[in-house]
PDB file of C-alpha atoms in Angstrom:
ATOM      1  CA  UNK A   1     -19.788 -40.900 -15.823  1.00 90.00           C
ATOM      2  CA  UNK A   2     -19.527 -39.321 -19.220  1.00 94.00           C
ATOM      3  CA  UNK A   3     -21.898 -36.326 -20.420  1.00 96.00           C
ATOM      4  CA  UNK A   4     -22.173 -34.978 -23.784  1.00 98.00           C
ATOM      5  CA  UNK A   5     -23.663 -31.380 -24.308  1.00 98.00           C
ATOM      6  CA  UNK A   6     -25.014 -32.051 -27.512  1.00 98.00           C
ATOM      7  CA  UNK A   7     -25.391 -34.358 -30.242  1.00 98.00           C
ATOM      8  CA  UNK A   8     -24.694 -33.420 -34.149  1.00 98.00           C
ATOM      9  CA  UNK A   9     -25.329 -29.717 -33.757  1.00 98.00           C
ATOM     10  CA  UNK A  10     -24.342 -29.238 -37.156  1.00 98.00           C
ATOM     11  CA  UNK A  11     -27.700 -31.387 -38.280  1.00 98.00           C
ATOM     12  CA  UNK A  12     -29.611 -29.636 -35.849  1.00 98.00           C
ATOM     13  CA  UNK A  13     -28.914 -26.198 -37.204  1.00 98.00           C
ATOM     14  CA  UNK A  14     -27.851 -26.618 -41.630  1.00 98.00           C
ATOM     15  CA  UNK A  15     -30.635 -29.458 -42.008  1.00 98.00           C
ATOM     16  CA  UNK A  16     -33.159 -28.112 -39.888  1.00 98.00           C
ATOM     17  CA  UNK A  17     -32.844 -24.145 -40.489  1.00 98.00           C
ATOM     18  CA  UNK A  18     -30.929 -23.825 -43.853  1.00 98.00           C
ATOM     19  CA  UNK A  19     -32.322 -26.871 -46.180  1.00 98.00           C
ATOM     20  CA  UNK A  20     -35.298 -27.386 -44.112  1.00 97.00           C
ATOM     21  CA  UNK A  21     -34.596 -31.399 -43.981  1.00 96.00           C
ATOM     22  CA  UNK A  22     -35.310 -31.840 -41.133  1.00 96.00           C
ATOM     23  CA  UNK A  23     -37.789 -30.351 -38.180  1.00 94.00           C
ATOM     24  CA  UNK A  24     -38.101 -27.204 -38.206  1.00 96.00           C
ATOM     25  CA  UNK A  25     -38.103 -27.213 -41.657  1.00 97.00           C
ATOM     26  CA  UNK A  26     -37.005 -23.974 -42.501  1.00 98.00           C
ATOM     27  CA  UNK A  27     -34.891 -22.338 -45.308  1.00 98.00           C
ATOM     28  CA  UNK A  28     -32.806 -19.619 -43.623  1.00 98.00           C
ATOM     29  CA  UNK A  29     -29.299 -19.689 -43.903  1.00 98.00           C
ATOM     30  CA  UNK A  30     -28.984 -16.695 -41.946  1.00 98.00           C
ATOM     31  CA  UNK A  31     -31.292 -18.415 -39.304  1.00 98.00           C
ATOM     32  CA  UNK A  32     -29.114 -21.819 -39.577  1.00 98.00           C
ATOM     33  CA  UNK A  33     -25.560 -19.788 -38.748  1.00 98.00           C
ATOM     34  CA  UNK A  34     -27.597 -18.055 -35.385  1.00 98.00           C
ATOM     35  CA  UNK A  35     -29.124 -21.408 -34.194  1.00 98.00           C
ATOM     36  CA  UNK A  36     -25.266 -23.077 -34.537  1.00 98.00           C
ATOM     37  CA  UNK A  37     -23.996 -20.189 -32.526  1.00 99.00           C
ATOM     38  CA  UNK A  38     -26.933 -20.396 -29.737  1.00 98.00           C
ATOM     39  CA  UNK A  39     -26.128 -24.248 -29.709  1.00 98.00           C
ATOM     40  CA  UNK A  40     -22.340 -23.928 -29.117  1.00 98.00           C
ATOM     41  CA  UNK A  41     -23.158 -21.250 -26.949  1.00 98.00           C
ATOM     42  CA  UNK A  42     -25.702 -23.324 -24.678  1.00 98.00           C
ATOM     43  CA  UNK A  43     -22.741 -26.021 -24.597  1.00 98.00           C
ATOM     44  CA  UNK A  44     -20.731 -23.764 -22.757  1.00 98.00           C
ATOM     45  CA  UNK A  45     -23.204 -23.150 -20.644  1.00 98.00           C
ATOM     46  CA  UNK A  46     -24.426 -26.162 -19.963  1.00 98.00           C
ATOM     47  CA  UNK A  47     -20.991 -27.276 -19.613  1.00 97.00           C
ATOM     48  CA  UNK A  48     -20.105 -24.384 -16.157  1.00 96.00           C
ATOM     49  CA  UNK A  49     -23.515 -25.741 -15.256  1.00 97.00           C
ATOM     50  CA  UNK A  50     -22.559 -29.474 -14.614  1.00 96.00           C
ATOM     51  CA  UNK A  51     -18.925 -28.821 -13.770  1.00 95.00           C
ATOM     52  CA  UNK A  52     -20.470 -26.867 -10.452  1.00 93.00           C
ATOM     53  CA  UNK A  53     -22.706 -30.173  -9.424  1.00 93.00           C
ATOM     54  CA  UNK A  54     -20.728 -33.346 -11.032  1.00 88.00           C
ATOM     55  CA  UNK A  55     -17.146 -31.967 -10.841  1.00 85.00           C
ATOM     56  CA  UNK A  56     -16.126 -35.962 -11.227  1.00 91.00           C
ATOM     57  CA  UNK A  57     -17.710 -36.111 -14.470  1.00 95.00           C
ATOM     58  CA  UNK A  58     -16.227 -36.464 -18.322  1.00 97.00           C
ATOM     59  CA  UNK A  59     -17.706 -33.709 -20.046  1.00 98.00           C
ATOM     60  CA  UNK A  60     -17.583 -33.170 -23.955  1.00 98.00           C
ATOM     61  CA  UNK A  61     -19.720 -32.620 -27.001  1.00 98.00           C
ATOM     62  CA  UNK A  62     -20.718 -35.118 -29.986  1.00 98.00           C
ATOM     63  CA  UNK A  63     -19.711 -33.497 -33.701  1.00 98.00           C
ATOM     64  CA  UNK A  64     -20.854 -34.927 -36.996  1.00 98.00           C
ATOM     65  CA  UNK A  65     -18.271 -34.185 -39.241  1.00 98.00           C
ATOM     66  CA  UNK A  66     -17.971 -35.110 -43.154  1.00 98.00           C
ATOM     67  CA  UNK A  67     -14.959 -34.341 -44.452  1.00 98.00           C
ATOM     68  CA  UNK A  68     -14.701 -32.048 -47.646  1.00 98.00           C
ATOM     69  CA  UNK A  69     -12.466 -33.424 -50.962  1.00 98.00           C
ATOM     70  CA  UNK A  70     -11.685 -31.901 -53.783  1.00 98.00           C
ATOM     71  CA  UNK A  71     -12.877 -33.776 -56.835  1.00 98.00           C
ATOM     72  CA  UNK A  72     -10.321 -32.218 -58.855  1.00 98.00           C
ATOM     73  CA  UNK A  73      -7.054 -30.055 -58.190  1.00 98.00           C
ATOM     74  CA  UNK A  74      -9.187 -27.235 -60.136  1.00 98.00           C
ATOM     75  CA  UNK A  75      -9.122 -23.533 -58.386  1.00 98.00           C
ATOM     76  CA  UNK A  76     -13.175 -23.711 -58.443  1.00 98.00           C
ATOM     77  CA  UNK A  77     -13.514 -26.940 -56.804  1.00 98.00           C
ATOM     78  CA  UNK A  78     -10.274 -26.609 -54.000  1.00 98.00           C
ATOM     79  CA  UNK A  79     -12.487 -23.186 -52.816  1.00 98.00           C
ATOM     80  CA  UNK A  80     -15.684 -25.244 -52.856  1.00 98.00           C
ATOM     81  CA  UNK A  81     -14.168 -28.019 -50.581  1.00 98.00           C
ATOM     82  CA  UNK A  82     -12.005 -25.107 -48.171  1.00 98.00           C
ATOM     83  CA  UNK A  83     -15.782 -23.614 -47.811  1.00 98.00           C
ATOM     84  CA  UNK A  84     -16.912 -26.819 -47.305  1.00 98.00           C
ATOM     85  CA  UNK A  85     -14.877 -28.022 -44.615  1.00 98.00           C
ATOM     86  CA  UNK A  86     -15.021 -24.683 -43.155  1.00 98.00           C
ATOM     87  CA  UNK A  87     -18.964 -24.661 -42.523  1.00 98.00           C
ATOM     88  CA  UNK A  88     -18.767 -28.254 -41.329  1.00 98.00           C
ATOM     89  CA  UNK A  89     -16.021 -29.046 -39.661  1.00 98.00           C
ATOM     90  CA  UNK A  90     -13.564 -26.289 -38.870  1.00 98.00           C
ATOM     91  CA  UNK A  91     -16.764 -23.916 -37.813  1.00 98.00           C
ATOM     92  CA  UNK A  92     -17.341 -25.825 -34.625  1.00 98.00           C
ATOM     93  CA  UNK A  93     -13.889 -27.192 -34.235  1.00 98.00           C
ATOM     94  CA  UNK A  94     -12.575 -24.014 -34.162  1.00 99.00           C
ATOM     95  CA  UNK A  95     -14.779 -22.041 -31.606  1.00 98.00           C
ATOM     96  CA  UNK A  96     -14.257 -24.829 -29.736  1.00 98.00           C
ATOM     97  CA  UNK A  97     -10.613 -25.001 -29.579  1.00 98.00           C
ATOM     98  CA  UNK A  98      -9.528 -21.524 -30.567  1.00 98.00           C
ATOM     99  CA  UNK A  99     -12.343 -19.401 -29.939  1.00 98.00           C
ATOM    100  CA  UNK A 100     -13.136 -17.622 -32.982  1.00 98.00           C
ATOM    101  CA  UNK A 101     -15.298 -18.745 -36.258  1.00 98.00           C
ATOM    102  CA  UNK A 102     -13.204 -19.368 -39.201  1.00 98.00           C
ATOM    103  CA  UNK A 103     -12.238 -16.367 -41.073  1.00 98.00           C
ATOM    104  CA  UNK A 104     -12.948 -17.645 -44.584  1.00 98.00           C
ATOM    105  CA  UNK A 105     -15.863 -18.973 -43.493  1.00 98.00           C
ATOM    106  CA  UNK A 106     -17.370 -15.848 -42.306  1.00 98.00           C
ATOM    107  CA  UNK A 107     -16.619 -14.451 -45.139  1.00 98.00           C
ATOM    108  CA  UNK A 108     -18.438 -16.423 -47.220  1.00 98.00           C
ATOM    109  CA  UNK A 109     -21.563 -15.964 -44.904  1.00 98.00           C
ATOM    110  CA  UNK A 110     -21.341 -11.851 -45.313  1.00 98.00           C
ATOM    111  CA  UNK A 111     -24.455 -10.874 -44.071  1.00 98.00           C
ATOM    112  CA  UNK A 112     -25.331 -14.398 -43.158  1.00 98.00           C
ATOM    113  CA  UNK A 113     -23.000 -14.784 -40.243  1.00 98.00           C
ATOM    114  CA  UNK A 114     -23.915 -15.007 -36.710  1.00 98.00           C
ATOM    115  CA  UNK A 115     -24.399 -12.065 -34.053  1.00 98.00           C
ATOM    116  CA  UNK A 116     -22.041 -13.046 -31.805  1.00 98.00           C
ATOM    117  CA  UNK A 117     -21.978 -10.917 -27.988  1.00 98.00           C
ATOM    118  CA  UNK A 118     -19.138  -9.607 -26.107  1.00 98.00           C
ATOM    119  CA  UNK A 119     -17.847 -12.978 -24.210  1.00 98.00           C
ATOM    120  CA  UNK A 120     -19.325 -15.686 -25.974  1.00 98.00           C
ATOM    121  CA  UNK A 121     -16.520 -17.211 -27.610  1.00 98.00           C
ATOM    122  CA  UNK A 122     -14.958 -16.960 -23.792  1.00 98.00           C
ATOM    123  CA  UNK A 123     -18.331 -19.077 -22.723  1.00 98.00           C
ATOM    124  CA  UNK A 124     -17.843 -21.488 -25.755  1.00 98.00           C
ATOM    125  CA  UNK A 125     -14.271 -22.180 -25.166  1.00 98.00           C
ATOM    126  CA  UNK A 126     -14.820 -24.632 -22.027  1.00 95.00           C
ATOM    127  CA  UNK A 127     -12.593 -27.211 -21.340  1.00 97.00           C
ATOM    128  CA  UNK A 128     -13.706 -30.499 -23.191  1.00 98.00           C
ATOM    129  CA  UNK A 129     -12.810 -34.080 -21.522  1.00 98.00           C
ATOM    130  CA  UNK A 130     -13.385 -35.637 -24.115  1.00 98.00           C
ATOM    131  CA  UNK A 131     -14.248 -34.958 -28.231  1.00 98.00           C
ATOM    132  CA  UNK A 132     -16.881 -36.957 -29.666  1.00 98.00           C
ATOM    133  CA  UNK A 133     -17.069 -37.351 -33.281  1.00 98.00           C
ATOM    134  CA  UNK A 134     -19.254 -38.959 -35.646  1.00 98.00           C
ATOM    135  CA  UNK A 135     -18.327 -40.204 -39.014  1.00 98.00           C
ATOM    136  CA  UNK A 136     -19.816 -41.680 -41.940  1.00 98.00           C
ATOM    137  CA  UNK A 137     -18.376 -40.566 -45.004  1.00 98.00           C
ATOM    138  CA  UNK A 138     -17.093 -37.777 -47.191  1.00 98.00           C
ATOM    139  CA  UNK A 139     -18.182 -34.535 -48.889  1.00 98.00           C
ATOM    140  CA  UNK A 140     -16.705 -35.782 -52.542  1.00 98.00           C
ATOM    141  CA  UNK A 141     -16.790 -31.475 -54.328  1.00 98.00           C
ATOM    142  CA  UNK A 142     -17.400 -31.225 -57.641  1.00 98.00           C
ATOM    143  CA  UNK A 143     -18.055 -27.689 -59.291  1.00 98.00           C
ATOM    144  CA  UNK A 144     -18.629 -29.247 -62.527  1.00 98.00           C
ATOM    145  CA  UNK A 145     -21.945 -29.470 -64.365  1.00 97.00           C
ATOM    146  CA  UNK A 146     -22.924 -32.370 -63.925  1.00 97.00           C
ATOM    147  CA  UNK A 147     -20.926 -33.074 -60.971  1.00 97.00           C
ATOM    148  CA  UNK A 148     -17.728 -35.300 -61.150  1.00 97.00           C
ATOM    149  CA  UNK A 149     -18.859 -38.609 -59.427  1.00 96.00           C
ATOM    150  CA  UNK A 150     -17.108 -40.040 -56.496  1.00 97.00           C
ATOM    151  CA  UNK A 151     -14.883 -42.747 -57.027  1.00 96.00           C
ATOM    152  CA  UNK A 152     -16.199 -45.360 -54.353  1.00 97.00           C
ATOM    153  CA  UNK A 153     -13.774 -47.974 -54.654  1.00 96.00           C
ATOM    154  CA  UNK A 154     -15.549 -49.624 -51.459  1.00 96.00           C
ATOM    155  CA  UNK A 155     -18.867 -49.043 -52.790  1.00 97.00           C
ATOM    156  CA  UNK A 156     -21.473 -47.057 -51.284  1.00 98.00           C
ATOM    157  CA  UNK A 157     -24.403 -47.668 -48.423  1.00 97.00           C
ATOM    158  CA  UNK A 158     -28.199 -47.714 -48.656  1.00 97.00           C
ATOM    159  CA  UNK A 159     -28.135 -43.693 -47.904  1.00 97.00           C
ATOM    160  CA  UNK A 160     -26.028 -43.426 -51.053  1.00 97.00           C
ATOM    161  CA  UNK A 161     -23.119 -42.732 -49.085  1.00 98.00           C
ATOM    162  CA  UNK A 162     -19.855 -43.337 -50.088  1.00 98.00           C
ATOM    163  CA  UNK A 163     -17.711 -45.939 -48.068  1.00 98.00           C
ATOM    164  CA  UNK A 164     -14.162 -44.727 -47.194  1.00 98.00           C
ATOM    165  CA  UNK A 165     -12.516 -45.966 -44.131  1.00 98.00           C
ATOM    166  CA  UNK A 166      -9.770 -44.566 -45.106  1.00 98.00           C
ATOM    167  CA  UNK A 167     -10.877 -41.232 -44.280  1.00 98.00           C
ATOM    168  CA  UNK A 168     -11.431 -41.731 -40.838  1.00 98.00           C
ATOM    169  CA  UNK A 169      -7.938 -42.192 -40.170  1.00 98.00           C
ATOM    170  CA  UNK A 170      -7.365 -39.144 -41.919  1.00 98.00           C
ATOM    171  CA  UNK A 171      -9.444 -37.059 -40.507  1.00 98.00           C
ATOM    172  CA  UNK A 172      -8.407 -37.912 -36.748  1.00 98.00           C
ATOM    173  CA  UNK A 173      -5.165 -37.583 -37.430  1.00 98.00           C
ATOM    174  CA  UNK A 174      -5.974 -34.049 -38.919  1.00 98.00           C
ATOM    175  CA  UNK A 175      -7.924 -33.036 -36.032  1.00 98.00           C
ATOM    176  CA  UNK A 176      -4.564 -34.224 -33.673  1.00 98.00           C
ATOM    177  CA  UNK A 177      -2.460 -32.288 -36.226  1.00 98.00           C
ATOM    178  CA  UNK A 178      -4.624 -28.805 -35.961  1.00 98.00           C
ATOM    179  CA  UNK A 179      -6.518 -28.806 -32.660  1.00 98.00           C
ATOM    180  CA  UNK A 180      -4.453 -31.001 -29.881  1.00 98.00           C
ATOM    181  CA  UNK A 181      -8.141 -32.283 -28.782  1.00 98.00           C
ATOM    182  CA  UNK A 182      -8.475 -33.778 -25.286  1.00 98.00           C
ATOM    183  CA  UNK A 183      -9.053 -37.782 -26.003  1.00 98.00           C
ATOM    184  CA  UNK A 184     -11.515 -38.635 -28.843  1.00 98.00           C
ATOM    185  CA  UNK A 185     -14.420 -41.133 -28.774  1.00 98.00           C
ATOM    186  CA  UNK A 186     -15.861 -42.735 -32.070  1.00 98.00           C
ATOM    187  CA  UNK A 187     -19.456 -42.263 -31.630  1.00 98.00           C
ATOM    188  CA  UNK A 188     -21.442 -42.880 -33.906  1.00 98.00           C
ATOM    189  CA  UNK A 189     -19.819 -44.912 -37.531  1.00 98.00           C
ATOM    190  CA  UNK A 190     -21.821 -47.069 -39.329  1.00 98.00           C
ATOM    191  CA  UNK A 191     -23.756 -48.130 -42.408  1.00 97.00           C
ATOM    192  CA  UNK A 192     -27.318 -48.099 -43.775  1.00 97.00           C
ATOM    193  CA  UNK A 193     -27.895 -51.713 -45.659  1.00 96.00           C
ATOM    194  CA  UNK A 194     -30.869 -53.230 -47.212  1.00 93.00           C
ATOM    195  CA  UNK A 195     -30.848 -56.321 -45.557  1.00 90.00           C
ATOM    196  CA  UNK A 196     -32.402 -58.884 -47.799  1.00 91.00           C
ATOM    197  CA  UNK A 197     -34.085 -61.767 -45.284  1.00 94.00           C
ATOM    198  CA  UNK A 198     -33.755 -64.962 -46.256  1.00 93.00           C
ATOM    199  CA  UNK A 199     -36.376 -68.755 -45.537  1.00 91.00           C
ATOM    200  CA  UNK A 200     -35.894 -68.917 -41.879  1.00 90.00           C
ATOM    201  CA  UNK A 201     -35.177 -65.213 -41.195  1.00 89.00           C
ATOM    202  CA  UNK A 202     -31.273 -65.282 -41.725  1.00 92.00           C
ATOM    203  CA  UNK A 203     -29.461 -62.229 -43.066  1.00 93.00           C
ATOM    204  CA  UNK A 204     -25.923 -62.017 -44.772  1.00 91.00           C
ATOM    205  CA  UNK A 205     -24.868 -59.390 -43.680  1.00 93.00           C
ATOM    206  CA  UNK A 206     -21.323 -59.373 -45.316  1.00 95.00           C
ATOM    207  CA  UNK A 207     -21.604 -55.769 -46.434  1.00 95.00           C
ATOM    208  CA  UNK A 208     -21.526 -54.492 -42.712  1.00 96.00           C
ATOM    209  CA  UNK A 209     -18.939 -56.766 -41.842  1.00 96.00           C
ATOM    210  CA  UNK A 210     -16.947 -55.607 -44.425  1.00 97.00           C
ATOM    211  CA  UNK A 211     -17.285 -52.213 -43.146  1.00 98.00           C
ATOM    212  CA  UNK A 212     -16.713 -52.589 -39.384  1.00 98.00           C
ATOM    213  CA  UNK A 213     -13.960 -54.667 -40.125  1.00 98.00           C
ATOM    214  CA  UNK A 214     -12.345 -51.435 -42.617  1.00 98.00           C
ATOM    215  CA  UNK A 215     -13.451 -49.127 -40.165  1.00 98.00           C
ATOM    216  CA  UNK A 216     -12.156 -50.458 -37.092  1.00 98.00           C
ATOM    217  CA  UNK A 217      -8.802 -51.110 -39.003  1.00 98.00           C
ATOM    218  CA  UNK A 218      -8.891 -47.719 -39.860  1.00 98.00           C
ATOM    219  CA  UNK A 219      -8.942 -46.493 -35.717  1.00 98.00           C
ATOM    220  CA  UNK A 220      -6.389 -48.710 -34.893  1.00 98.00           C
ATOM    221  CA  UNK A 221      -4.360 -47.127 -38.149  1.00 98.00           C
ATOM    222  CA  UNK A 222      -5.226 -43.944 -36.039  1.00 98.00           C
ATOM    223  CA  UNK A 223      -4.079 -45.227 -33.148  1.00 98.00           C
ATOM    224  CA  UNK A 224      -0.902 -46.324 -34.055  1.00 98.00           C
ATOM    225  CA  UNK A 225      -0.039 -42.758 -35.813  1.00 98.00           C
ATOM    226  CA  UNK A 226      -0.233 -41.419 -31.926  1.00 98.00           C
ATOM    227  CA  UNK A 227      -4.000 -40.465 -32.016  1.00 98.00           C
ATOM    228  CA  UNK A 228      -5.662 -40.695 -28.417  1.00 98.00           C
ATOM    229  CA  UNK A 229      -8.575 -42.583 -29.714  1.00 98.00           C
ATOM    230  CA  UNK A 230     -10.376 -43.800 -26.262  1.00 98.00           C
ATOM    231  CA  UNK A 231     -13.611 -45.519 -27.919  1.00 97.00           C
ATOM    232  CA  UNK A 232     -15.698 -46.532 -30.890  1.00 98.00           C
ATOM    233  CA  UNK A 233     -19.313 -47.086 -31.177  1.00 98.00           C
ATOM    234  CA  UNK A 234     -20.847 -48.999 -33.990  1.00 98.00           C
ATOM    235  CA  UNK A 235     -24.669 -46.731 -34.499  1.00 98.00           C
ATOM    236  CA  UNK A 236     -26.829 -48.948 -34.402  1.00 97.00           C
ATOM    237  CA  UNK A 237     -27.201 -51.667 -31.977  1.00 97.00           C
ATOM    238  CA  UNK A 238     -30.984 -51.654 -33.438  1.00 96.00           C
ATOM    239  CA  UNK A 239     -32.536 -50.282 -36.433  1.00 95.00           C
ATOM    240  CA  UNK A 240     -34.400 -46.941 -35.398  1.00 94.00           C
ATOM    241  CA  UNK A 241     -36.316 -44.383 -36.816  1.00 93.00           C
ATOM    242  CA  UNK A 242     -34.001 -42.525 -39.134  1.00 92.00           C
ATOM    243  CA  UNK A 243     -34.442 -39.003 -38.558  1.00 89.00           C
ATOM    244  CA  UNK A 244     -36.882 -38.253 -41.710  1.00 91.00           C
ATOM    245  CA  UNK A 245     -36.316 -41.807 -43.300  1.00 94.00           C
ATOM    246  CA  UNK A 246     -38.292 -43.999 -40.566  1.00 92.00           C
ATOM    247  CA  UNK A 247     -37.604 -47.473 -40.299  1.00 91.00           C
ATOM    248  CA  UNK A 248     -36.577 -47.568 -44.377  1.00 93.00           C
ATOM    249  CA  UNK A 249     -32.614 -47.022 -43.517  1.00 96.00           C
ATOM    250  CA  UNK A 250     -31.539 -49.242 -41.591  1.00 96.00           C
ATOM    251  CA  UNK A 251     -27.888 -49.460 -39.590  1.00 97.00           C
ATOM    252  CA  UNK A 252     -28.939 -51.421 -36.991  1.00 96.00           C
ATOM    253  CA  UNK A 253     -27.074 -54.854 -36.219  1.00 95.00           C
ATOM    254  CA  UNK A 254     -29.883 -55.920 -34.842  1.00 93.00           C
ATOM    255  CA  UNK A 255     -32.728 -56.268 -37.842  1.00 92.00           C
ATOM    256  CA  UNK A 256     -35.892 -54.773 -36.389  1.00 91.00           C
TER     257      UNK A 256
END
């Protein structure tokens, strides 16, 4: 049996509490950095809490990560993407694995930064069986005005989003590199299309193949560098409602 603690915290506390995306809606950056630490804190939590009744179980957590690029070799936009990463993926990673926030992260925060008690980075730093991560695309950082575009060799999806399977390599090897994670699961990649139906209710759906077939290359790439890569799910079987986008996105392989 396999048990994640939580799904996309990162969503859950930046869109929800600091751009107000998604529910609750708020605008409270200070708010947003509390809420992450209470969630990595209940994770640890919750994870003491199931070790004492399933001890057989495969415990981990599920992280959305997006993985920050400079646009240019620029000063202004190499501190954009450090911040970047550092809010998204190196301030859960790190707790996680080496139980403390990110120094140049905090900083940036100032007064913004979480209150964080006497033991909870002890409480936070569990044991994981396994790291989930989901992966879409990539933070392309621009400090120019206009921004600098993204390249998108491989296009992009119906959320806008850049397609770069390339970057999933990278970034697992990266998280092998810096963290030594217990064995990784792919769960959630995928793309957003806008399936055109044709007479008879057919789709060709050659953009998706495309990009499971680039994707899945790119874990096997992974693979074969020495990542411990036990598991990849395609998200979605169905199209669902898409957080605050309803049925109009739609990743399933399954047209609904």
């Amino acid at each position: 049996m396999t048990i994640s603690t939580l799904n996309e915290p990162w969503c859950v506390a930046t869109l929800g509490y600091e751009t107000g995306q998604f529910a609750p809606g708020l605008r409270n950056r200070k708010a947003a950095m509390q809420v992450s630490h209470h969630l990595l804190l209940g994770h640890g939590l919750a994870l003491r809490a199931m070790r004492d009744v399933a001890s057989s179980a495969q415990l981990g957590i599920v992280l959305n990560h997006t993985p920050a690029f400079a646009a240019e070799k620029t000063p202004s936009d190499l501190q954009a993407a450090r911040i970047a990463d550092g809010l998204d993926v190196r301030w859960y990673m790190d707790p996680l694995f080496r139980g403390a926030y990110p120094a140049d992260a905090l900083e940036h925060l100032g007064a913004d930064a979480p209150a964080v008690g006497p033991g909870d980075m002890a409480v936070i730093r569990q044991p994981l069986d396994f790291l989930g991560i989901n992966l879409y695309t990539r933070n392309w950082v621009s400090t120019r005005v206009p921004p600098l575009p993204a390249p998108a060799p491989h296009g992009v999806n119906d959320m806008g989003w850049e397609i770069v399977p390339e970057v999933l390599t990278q970034h697992l090897v990266r998280l092998t590199r810096d963290y030594m994670p217990p064995p990784m699961i792919i769960t959630e990649n995928g793309m957003a299309n806008a399936d055109v139906v044709a007479e008879g209710g057919a789709i060709a759906d050659t953009p998706r193949i495309a990009y499971l077939q680039g994707h899945l290359a790119a874990v096997a790439q992974a693979i074969a560098m020495g990542v411990d890569v036990r598991g990849y799910f395609y998200w979605s079987l169905l199209d669902n409602f898409e957080w605050d986008s309803g049925y109009a996105k739609r990743f399933g392989l399954f047209r609904v």
